[in-house]
Amino acid sequence: MNAFTSLLNGHPLVFFHLLSAAGALALGIVILSRRKGTRSHRALGWGWVLLMSIATITSAFLNNSTIPHPTRLPNIAGFTPIHAFTALVSVQLPRAILAIKRGNVSAHQRAMKGIFIGGCVVAGLFTLLPGRFLGHLLWHSIGLA
């Protein structure tokens, strides 16, 4: 049984969080590399919003009680500093949507790029640290730990 199958069977919430976060990262790269303001940009953008929303909601329920490998990061009631990204995205995503609905393109662009960098790239890098659950899973599955 490979690592992803065992993750789905043992920790479905982590699996769906990983799937939505990886999808948001990939789709975000596509969106950022394409022309903005088109019909396809809006359609892909709503897909990205959905993936980021799923990743954010699932991350709110991931803590030391739902993940078997304890983290070395400081935590309060099972929540670590990486959960700050959950709060960031929860606030910024609706603000970015509201900004574009009001015609404020520059605020929308700043917010969406910030969410992508903070919520996808930086949070993803923190997630892959060797002491974290997914980092442990990755590094062991490729034989580096």
CSV table of N, CA and C in Angstrom, one decimal:
chain,number,residue,atom,x,y,z
A,1,MET,N,0.9,-1.2,0.0
A,1,MET,CA,0.0,0.0,0.0
A,1,MET,C,0.9,1.2,0.0
A,2,ASN,N,0.7,2.2,-0.9
A,2,ASN,CA,1.5,3.3,-1.0
A,2,ASN,C,1.1,4.4,0.1
A,3,ALA,N,2.0,5.4,0.2
A,3,ALA,CA,1.8,6.4,1.3
A,3,ALA,C,0.4,7.1,1.1
A,4,PHE,N,0.0,7.4,-0.1
A,4,PHE,CA,-1.2,8.2,-0.3
A,4,PHE,C,-2.4,7.3,0.1
A,5,THR,N,-2.4,6.0,-0.3
A,5,THR,CA,-3.5,5.2,0.0
A,5,THR,C,-3.6,5.0,1.5
A,6,SER,N,-2.5,4.8,2.2
A,6,SER,CA,-2.5,4.7,3.6
A,6,SER,C,-3.0,6.0,4.3
A,7,LEU,N,-2.6,7.1,3.7
A,7,LEU,CA,-3.0,8.4,4.2
A,7,LEU,C,-4.5,8.5,4.1
A,8,LEU,N,-5.1,8.2,2.9
A,8,LEU,CA,-6.5,8.2,2.7
A,8,LEU,C,-7.3,7.3,3.7
A,9,ASN,N,-6.8,6.1,3.9
A,9,ASN,CA,-7.4,5.2,4.8
A,9,ASN,C,-7.3,5.6,6.3
A,10,GLY,N,-6.1,6.0,6.6
A,10,GLY,CA,-5.9,6.3,8.0
A,10,GLY,C,-6.2,7.7,8.5
A,11,HIS,N,-6.1,8.7,7.6
A,11,HIS,CA,-6.3,10.1,7.9
A,11,HIS,C,-7.0,10.8,6.7
A,12,PRO,N,-8.3,10.5,6.5
A,12,PRO,CA,-8.9,11.1,5.3
A,12,PRO,C,-9.0,12.6,5.3
A,13,LEU,N,-9.1,13.3,6.5
A,13,LEU,CA,-9.1,14.7,6.5
A,13,LEU,C,-7.8,15.3,6.1
A,14,VAL,N,-6.7,14.7,6.5
A,14,VAL,CA,-5.3,15.1,6.0
A,14,VAL,C,-5.2,14.9,4.5
A,15,PHE,N,-5.7,13.8,4.0
A,15,PHE,CA,-5.7,13.5,2.6
A,15,PHE,C,-6.4,14.5,1.8
A,16,PHE,N,-7.6,14.9,2.2
A,16,PHE,CA,-8.4,15.9,1.5
A,16,PHE,C,-7.8,17.3,1.6
A,17,HIS,N,-7.2,17.5,2.7
A,17,HIS,CA,-6.5,18.8,2.9
A,17,HIS,C,-5.3,18.9,1.9
A,18,LEU,N,-4.5,17.8,1.9
A,18,LEU,CA,-3.4,17.7,1.0
A,18,LEU,C,-3.8,17.8,-0.5
A,19,LEU,N,-4.9,17.1,-0.9
A,19,LEU,CA,-5.3,17.1,-2.2
A,19,LEU,C,-5.8,18.6,-2.6
A,20,SER,N,-6.6,19.2,-1.8
A,20,SER,CA,-7.1,20.5,-2.1
A,20,SER,C,-6.0,21.6,-2.1
A,21,ALA,N,-5.0,21.5,-1.2
A,21,ALA,CA,-3.9,22.4,-1.1
A,21,ALA,C,-3.0,22.3,-2.3
A,22,ALA,N,-2.7,21.0,-2.7
A,22,ALA,CA,-1.9,20.8,-3.9
A,22,ALA,C,-2.6,21.2,-5.2
A,23,GLY,N,-3.9,21.0,-5.2
A,23,GLY,CA,-4.6,21.5,-6.4
A,23,GLY,C,-4.6,23.0,-6.5
A,24,ALA,N,-4.8,23.7,-5.3
A,24,ALA,CA,-4.8,25.1,-5.3
A,24,ALA,C,-3.4,25.7,-5.7
A,25,LEU,N,-2.3,25.0,-5.3
A,25,LEU,CA,-1.0,25.4,-5.6
A,25,LEU,C,-0.8,25.3,-7.2
A,26,ALA,N,-1.2,24.2,-7.7
A,26,ALA,CA,-1.0,24.0,-9.2
A,26,ALA,C,-1.9,24.9,-10.0
A,27,LEU,N,-3.2,25.0,-9.6
A,27,LEU,CA,-4.1,25.9,-10.3
A,27,LEU,C,-3.7,27.4,-10.1
A,28,GLY,N,-3.2,27.7,-9.0
A,28,GLY,CA,-2.7,29.1,-8.7
A,28,GLY,C,-1.5,29.5,-9.7
A,29,ILE,N,-0.6,28.5,-9.9
A,29,ILE,CA,0.5,28.8,-10.8
A,29,ILE,C,-0.1,29.0,-12.2
A,30,VAL,N,-1.0,28.2,-12.6
A,30,VAL,CA,-1.6,28.4,-14.0
A,30,VAL,C,-2.3,29.8,-14.1
A,31,ILE,N,-3.1,30.1,-13.1
A,31,ILE,CA,-3.8,31.4,-13.1
A,31,ILE,C,-2.9,32.6,-13.1
A,32,LEU,N,-1.8,32.5,-12.3
A,32,LEU,CA,-0.9,33.7,-12.2
A,32,LEU,C,-0.1,33.8,-13.5
A,33,SER,N,0.1,32.7,-14.3
A,33,SER,CA,0.8,32.8,-15.5
A,33,SER,C,0.0,33.2,-16.8
A,34,ARG,N,-1.3,33.3,-16.6
A,34,ARG,CA,-2.2,33.6,-17.7
A,34,ARG,C,-2.7,35.0,-17.7
A,35,ARG,N,-3.3,35.4,-18.8
A,35,ARG,CA,-3.9,36.8,-18.9
A,35,ARG,C,-5.1,36.9,-17.9
A,36,LYS,N,-5.2,38.1,-17.3
A,36,LYS,CA,-6.2,38.3,-16.2
A,36,LYS,C,-7.4,39.0,-16.8
A,37,GLY,N,-8.6,38.8,-16.2
A,37,GLY,CA,-9.8,39.5,-16.5
A,37,GLY,C,-10.6,38.8,-17.6
A,38,THR,N,-10.1,37.6,-18.1
A,38,THR,CA,-10.9,36.9,-19.1
A,38,THR,C,-11.9,36.0,-18.5
A,39,ARG,N,-12.8,35.5,-19.3
A,39,ARG,CA,-13.8,34.5,-18.8
A,39,ARG,C,-13.1,33.3,-18.2
A,40,SER,N,-12.1,32.8,-18.8
A,40,SER,CA,-11.4,31.6,-18.3
A,40,SER,C,-10.7,31.9,-17.0
A,41,HIS,N,-10.2,33.2,-16.8
A,41,HIS,CA,-9.5,33.6,-15.6
A,41,HIS,C,-10.6,33.5,-14.5
A,42,ARG,N,-11.7,34.0,-14.7
A,42,ARG,CA,-12.8,34.0,-13.7
A,42,ARG,C,-13.2,32.6,-13.3
A,43,ALA,N,-13.4,31.7,-14.3
A,43,ALA,CA,-13.8,30.4,-14.1
A,43,ALA,C,-12.7,29.6,-13.3
A,44,LEU,N,-11.4,29.8,-13.7
A,44,LEU,CA,-10.3,29.1,-13.0
A,44,LEU,C,-10.2,29.7,-11.6
A,45,GLY,N,-10.4,31.0,-11.5
A,45,GLY,CA,-10.3,31.7,-10.2
A,45,GLY,C,-11.3,31.2,-9.2
A,46,TRP,N,-12.6,30.9,-9.7
A,46,TRP,CA,-13.6,30.4,-8.8
A,46,TRP,C,-13.2,28.9,-8.4
A,47,GLY,N,-12.6,28.2,-9.3
A,47,GLY,CA,-12.1,26.9,-8.9
A,47,GLY,C,-11.0,26.9,-7.8
A,48,TRP,N,-10.1,28.0,-8.0
A,48,TRP,CA,-9.0,28.2,-7.0
A,48,TRP,C,-9.6,28.6,-5.7
A,49,VAL,N,-10.6,29.4,-5.7
A,49,VAL,CA,-11.3,29.9,-4.4
A,49,VAL,C,-11.9,28.6,-3.7
A,50,LEU,N,-12.5,27.8,-4.5
A,50,LEU,CA,-13.1,26.6,-3.9
A,50,LEU,C,-12.0,25.7,-3.3
A,51,LEU,N,-10.9,25.4,-4.0
A,51,LEU,CA,-9.9,24.6,-3.5
A,51,LEU,C,-9.2,25.2,-2.2
A,52,MET,N,-9.0,26.6,-2.3
A,52,MET,CA,-8.4,27.2,-1.1
A,52,MET,C,-9.4,27.2,0.1
A,53,SER,N,-10.7,27.3,-0.2
A,53,SER,CA,-11.7,27.2,0.9
A,53,SER,C,-11.7,25.8,1.5
A,54,ILE,N,-11.6,24.8,0.7
A,54,ILE,CA,-11.6,23.4,1.2
A,54,ILE,C,-10.3,23.2,2.1
A,55,ALA,N,-9.2,23.7,1.5
A,55,ALA,CA,-7.9,23.6,2.3
A,55,ALA,C,-7.9,24.3,3.6
A,56,THR,N,-8.6,25.5,3.6
A,56,THR,CA,-8.7,26.3,4.8
A,56,THR,C,-9.6,25.7,5.8
A,57,ILE,N,-10.7,25.2,5.4
A,57,ILE,CA,-11.7,24.6,6.3
A,57,ILE,C,-11.1,23.3,6.9
A,58,THR,N,-10.5,22.5,6.1
A,58,THR,CA,-9.9,21.2,6.6
A,58,THR,C,-8.7,21.5,7.5
A,59,SER,N,-7.9,22.6,7.2
A,59,SER,CA,-6.8,22.9,8.1
A,59,SER,C,-7.2,23.3,9.5
A,60,ALA,N,-8.4,23.9,9.6
A,60,ALA,CA,-8.9,24.4,10.9
A,60,ALA,C,-9.2,23.2,11.8
A,61,PHE,N,-9.4,22.0,11.2
A,61,PHE,CA,-9.6,20.8,12.0
A,61,PHE,C,-8.4,19.9,12.2
A,62,LEU,N,-7.3,20.3,11.6
A,62,LEU,CA,-6.1,19.5,11.7
A,62,LEU,C,-5.3,20.1,12.9
A,63,ASN,N,-5.1,19.3,13.9
A,63,ASN,CA,-4.2,19.6,15.0
A,63,ASN,C,-3.6,18.4,15.6
A,64,ASN,N,-2.9,18.5,16.7
A,64,ASN,CA,-2.2,17.4,17.2
A,64,ASN,C,-3.0,16.2,17.7
A,65,SER,N,-4.3,16.5,17.8
A,65,SER,CA,-5.2,15.4,18.2
A,65,SER,C,-5.7,14.6,17.0
A,66,THR,N,-5.6,15.2,15.8
A,66,THR,CA,-6.0,14.5,14.6
A,66,THR,C,-4.9,13.9,13.8
A,67,ILE,N,-3.7,14.3,14.1
A,67,ILE,CA,-2.5,13.9,13.4
A,67,ILE,C,-1.6,13.1,14.3
A,68,PRO,N,-1.2,11.9,14.0
A,68,PRO,CA,-0.5,11.1,15.0
A,68,PRO,C,0.9,11.5,15.3
A,69,HIS,N,1.6,12.2,14.5
A,69,HIS,CA,3.0,12.6,14.8
A,69,HIS,C,3.0,14.0,15.4
A,70,PRO,N,3.4,14.0,16.6
A,70,PRO,CA,3.5,15.4,17.3
A,70,PRO,C,4.5,16.3,16.6
A,71,THR,N,4.2,17.5,16.6
A,71,THR,CA,5.1,18.5,16.0
A,71,THR,C,6.1,19.1,17.0
A,72,ARG,N,7.2,19.6,16.6
A,72,ARG,CA,8.1,20.2,17.5
A,72,ARG,C,7.9,21.7,17.6
A,73,LEU,N,6.9,22.2,16.8
A,73,LEU,CA,6.6,23.6,16.9
A,73,LEU,C,5.8,23.9,18.1
A,74,PRO,N,5.9,25.2,18.6
A,74,PRO,CA,5.1,25.5,19.8
A,74,PRO,C,3.6,25.4,19.4
A,75,ASN,N,2.8,25.0,20.4
A,75,ASN,CA,1.4,24.9,20.1
A,75,ASN,C,0.6,25.3,21.3
A,76,ILE,N,-0.6,25.8,21.0
A,76,ILE,CA,-1.6,26.1,22.0
A,76,ILE,C,-2.8,25.2,21.7
A,77,ALA,N,-3.2,24.4,22.6
A,77,ALA,CA,-4.3,23.4,22.4
A,77,ALA,C,-4.3,22.7,21.1
A,78,GLY,N,-3.0,22.3,20.7
A,78,GLY,CA,-2.9,21.5,19.5
A,78,GLY,C,-2.7,22.3,18.2
A,79,PHE,N,-2.8,23.6,18.3
A,79,PHE,CA,-2.6,24.4,17.1
A,79,PHE,C,-1.2,25.1,17.1
A,80,THR,N,-0.6,25.0,16.0
A,80,THR,CA,0.8,25.6,15.8
A,80,THR,C,0.8,26.8,15.0
A,81,PRO,N,1.9,27.5,14.9
A,81,PRO,CA,2.0,28.7,14.1
A,81,PRO,C,1.5,28.6,12.6
A,82,ILE,N,1.5,27.4,12.1
A,82,ILE,CA,1.1,27.2,10.7
A,82,ILE,C,-0.4,27.5,10.6
A,83,HIS,N,-1.1,27.4,11.7
A,83,HIS,CA,-2.6,27.7,11.7
A,83,HIS,C,-2.9,29.2,11.5
A,84,ALA,N,-1.9,30.0,11.6
A,84,ALA,CA,-2.1,31.4,11.3
A,84,ALA,C,-2.4,31.6,9.9
A,85,PHE,N,-2.0,30.7,9.0
A,85,PHE,CA,-2.3,30.8,7.6
A,85,PHE,C,-3.8,30.5,7.4
A,86,THR,N,-4.4,29.7,8.2
A,86,THR,CA,-5.8,29.4,8.2
A,86,THR,C,-6.6,30.7,8.4
A,87,ALA,N,-6.2,31.4,9.5
A,87,ALA,CA,-6.8,32.7,9.8
A,87,ALA,C,-6.6,33.7,8.6
A,88,LEU,N,-5.4,33.8,8.1
A,88,LEU,CA,-5.0,34.7,7.0
A,88,LEU,C,-6.0,34.5,5.8
A,89,VAL,N,-6.1,33.3,5.4
A,89,VAL,CA,-6.9,32.9,4.2
A,89,VAL,C,-8.3,33.2,4.5
A,90,SER,N,-8.8,32.8,5.7
A,90,SER,CA,-10.2,33.0,6.1
A,90,SER,C,-10.6,34.4,6.0
A,91,VAL,N,-9.7,35.3,6.3
A,91,VAL,CA,-10.0,36.8,6.2
A,91,VAL,C,-9.8,37.3,4.8
A,92,GLN,N,-8.7,37.0,4.2
A,92,GLN,CA,-8.3,37.6,3.0
A,92,GLN,C,-9.1,37.1,1.7
A,93,LEU,N,-9.5,35.9,1.7
A,93,LEU,CA,-10.2,35.3,0.6
A,93,LEU,C,-11.5,36.1,0.3
A,94,PRO,N,-12.4,36.2,1.3
A,94,PRO,CA,-13.6,37.0,1.1
A,94,PRO,C,-13.3,38.5,0.7
A,95,ARG,N,-12.2,39.1,1.3
A,95,ARG,CA,-11.9,40.4,1.0
A,95,ARG,C,-11.4,40.6,-0.4
A,96,ALA,N,-10.7,39.6,-0.9
A,96,ALA,CA,-10.2,39.6,-2.3
A,96,ALA,C,-11.4,39.5,-3.3
A,97,ILE,N,-12.4,38.7,-3.0
A,97,ILE,CA,-13.6,38.6,-3.8
A,97,ILE,C,-14.4,39.8,-3.8
A,98,LEU,N,-14.6,40.4,-2.6
A,98,LEU,CA,-15.3,41.6,-2.5
A,98,LEU,C,-14.6,42.8,-3.2
A,99,ALA,N,-13.3,42.8,-3.2
A,99,ALA,CA,-12.6,43.9,-3.9
A,99,ALA,C,-12.8,43.8,-5.4
A,100,ILE,N,-12.8,42.6,-6.0
A,100,ILE,CA,-13.0,42.5,-7.4
A,100,ILE,C,-14.5,42.8,-7.8
A,101,LYS,N,-15.4,42.4,-6.9
A,101,LYS,CA,-16.8,42.7,-7.1
A,101,LYS,C,-17.1,44.2,-7.1
A,102,ARG,N,-16.3,44.9,-6.3
A,102,ARG,CA,-16.4,46.4,-6.2
A,102,ARG,C,-15.5,47.1,-7.3
A,103,GLY,N,-14.8,46.3,-8.1
A,103,GLY,CA,-14.0,46.9,-9.2
A,103,GLY,C,-12.6,47.3,-8.8
A,104,ASN,N,-12.2,47.0,-7.6
A,104,ASN,CA,-10.9,47.4,-7.1
A,104,ASN,C,-9.9,46.3,-7.5
A,105,VAL,N,-9.4,46.3,-8.7
A,105,VAL,CA,-8.5,45.3,-9.3
A,105,VAL,C,-7.2,45.2,-8.5
A,106,SER,N,-6.6,46.3,-8.2
A,106,SER,CA,-5.3,46.3,-7.5
A,106,SER,C,-5.4,45.7,-6.1
A,107,ALA,N,-6.5,45.9,-5.4
A,107,ALA,CA,-6.6,45.3,-4.1
A,107,ALA,C,-6.9,43.8,-4.2
A,108,HIS,N,-7.6,43.4,-5.3
A,108,HIS,CA,-7.9,42.0,-5.6
A,108,HIS,C,-6.6,41.3,-5.9
A,109,GLN,N,-5.8,41.9,-6.8
A,109,GLN,CA,-4.5,41.3,-7.2
A,109,GLN,C,-3.6,41.1,-6.0
A,110,ARG,N,-3.5,42.2,-5.1
A,110,ARG,CA,-2.6,42.1,-4.0
A,110,ARG,C,-3.0,41.0,-3.0
A,111,ALA,N,-4.3,41.0,-2.8
A,111,ALA,CA,-4.9,40.0,-1.8
A,111,ALA,C,-4.7,38.5,-2.4
A,112,MET,N,-5.0,38.3,-3.6
A,112,MET,CA,-4.9,37.0,-4.2
A,112,MET,C,-3.4,36.5,-4.3
A,113,LYS,N,-2.5,37.4,-4.6
A,113,LYS,CA,-1.1,37.1,-4.7
A,113,LYS,C,-0.6,36.8,-3.2
A,114,GLY,N,-1.0,37.6,-2.3
A,114,GLY,CA,-0.7,37.3,-0.9
A,114,GLY,C,-1.2,36.0,-0.4
A,115,ILE,N,-2.4,35.7,-0.7
A,115,ILE,CA,-3.0,34.4,-0.3
A,115,ILE,C,-2.2,33.2,-0.9
A,116,PHE,N,-1.9,33.4,-2.2
A,116,PHE,CA,-1.1,32.3,-2.9
A,116,PHE,C,0.2,32.1,-2.3
A,117,ILE,N,0.9,33.2,-2.1
A,117,ILE,CA,2.3,33.1,-1.5
A,117,ILE,C,2.3,32.6,-0.1
A,118,GLY,N,1.4,33.2,0.7
A,118,GLY,CA,1.3,32.8,2.2
A,118,GLY,C,0.6,31.5,2.4
A,119,GLY,N,-0.6,31.4,1.8
A,119,GLY,CA,-1.4,30.2,2.0
A,119,GLY,C,-1.0,29.0,1.3
A,120,CYS,N,-0.4,29.1,0.1
A,120,CYS,CA,0.1,28.0,-0.7
A,120,CYS,C,1.6,27.7,-0.5
A,121,VAL,N,2.4,28.7,-0.9
A,121,VAL,CA,3.8,28.5,-0.9
A,121,VAL,C,4.4,28.4,0.4
A,122,VAL,N,4.3,29.4,1.3
A,122,VAL,CA,4.9,29.4,2.6
A,122,VAL,C,4.3,28.3,3.5
A,123,ALA,N,3.0,28.2,3.5
A,123,ALA,CA,2.4,27.2,4.4
A,123,ALA,C,2.8,25.8,3.9
A,124,GLY,N,2.9,25.6,2.6
A,124,GLY,CA,3.3,24.4,2.0
A,124,GLY,C,4.7,24.0,2.4
A,125,LEU,N,5.6,25.0,2.4
A,125,LEU,CA,7.0,24.7,2.9
A,125,LEU,C,7.0,24.4,4.3
A,126,PHE,N,6.3,25.1,5.2
A,126,PHE,CA,6.2,24.7,6.6
A,126,PHE,C,5.7,23.3,6.8
A,127,THR,N,4.7,22.9,6.0
A,127,THR,CA,4.1,21.6,6.1
A,127,THR,C,5.1,20.5,5.8
A,128,LEU,N,6.1,20.8,5.0
A,128,LEU,CA,7.0,19.8,4.6
A,128,LEU,C,8.3,19.7,5.4
A,129,LEU,N,8.3,20.5,6.5
A,129,LEU,CA,9.4,20.4,7.5
A,129,LEU,C,9.5,19.0,8.0
A,130,PRO,N,10.7,18.4,8.2
A,130,PRO,CA,10.8,17.1,8.6
A,130,PRO,C,10.1,16.7,9.9
A,131,GLY,N,9.9,17.6,10.8
A,131,GLY,CA,9.1,17.2,12.1
A,131,GLY,C,7.6,17.2,11.9
A,132,ARG,N,7.1,17.7,10.8
A,132,ARG,CA,5.6,17.7,10.6
A,132,ARG,C,5.1,16.4,10.0
A,133,PHE,N,3.9,16.2,10.1
A,133,PHE,CA,3.3,14.9,9.7
A,133,PHE,C,3.5,14.6,8.2
A,134,LEU,N,3.1,15.6,7.3
A,134,LEU,CA,3.3,15.4,5.9
A,134,LEU,C,4.7,15.4,5.5
A,135,GLY,N,5.5,16.2,6.2
A,135,GLY,CA,7.0,16.2,5.9
A,135,GLY,C,7.6,14.9,6.2
A,136,HIS,N,7.2,14.3,7.3
A,136,HIS,CA,7.7,13.0,7.7
A,136,HIS,C,7.3,12.0,6.7
A,137,LEU,N,6.0,12.0,6.3
A,137,LEU,CA,5.5,11.1,5.3
A,137,LEU,C,6.3,11.2,3.9
A,138,LEU,N,6.5,12.5,3.5
A,138,LEU,CA,7.2,12.7,2.2
A,138,LEU,C,8.7,12.2,2.3
A,139,TRP,N,9.4,12.6,3.3
A,139,TRP,CA,10.8,12.3,3.4
A,139,TRP,C,11.0,10.8,3.6
A,140,HIS,N,10.1,10.1,4.3
A,140,HIS,CA,10.3,8.7,4.5
A,140,HIS,C,9.9,7.9,3.2
A,141,SER,N,8.9,8.5,2.5
A,141,SER,CA,8.5,7.8,1.3
A,141,SER,C,9.5,7.9,0.2
A,142,ILE,N,10.3,8.9,0.1
A,142,ILE,CA,11.4,9.0,-0.9
A,142,ILE,C,12.8,8.6,-0.3
A,143,GLY,N,12.8,8.1,0.9
A,143,GLY,CA,14.0,7.5,1.5
A,143,GLY,C,15.0,8.5,2.0
A,144,LEU,N,14.6,9.7,2.3
A,144,LEU,CA,15.6,10.7,2.8
A,144,LEU,C,15.5,10.9,4.3
A,145,ALA,N,14.7,10.1,4.9
A,145,ALA,CA,14.7,10.2,6.4
A,145,ALA,C,14.7,8.8,7.0
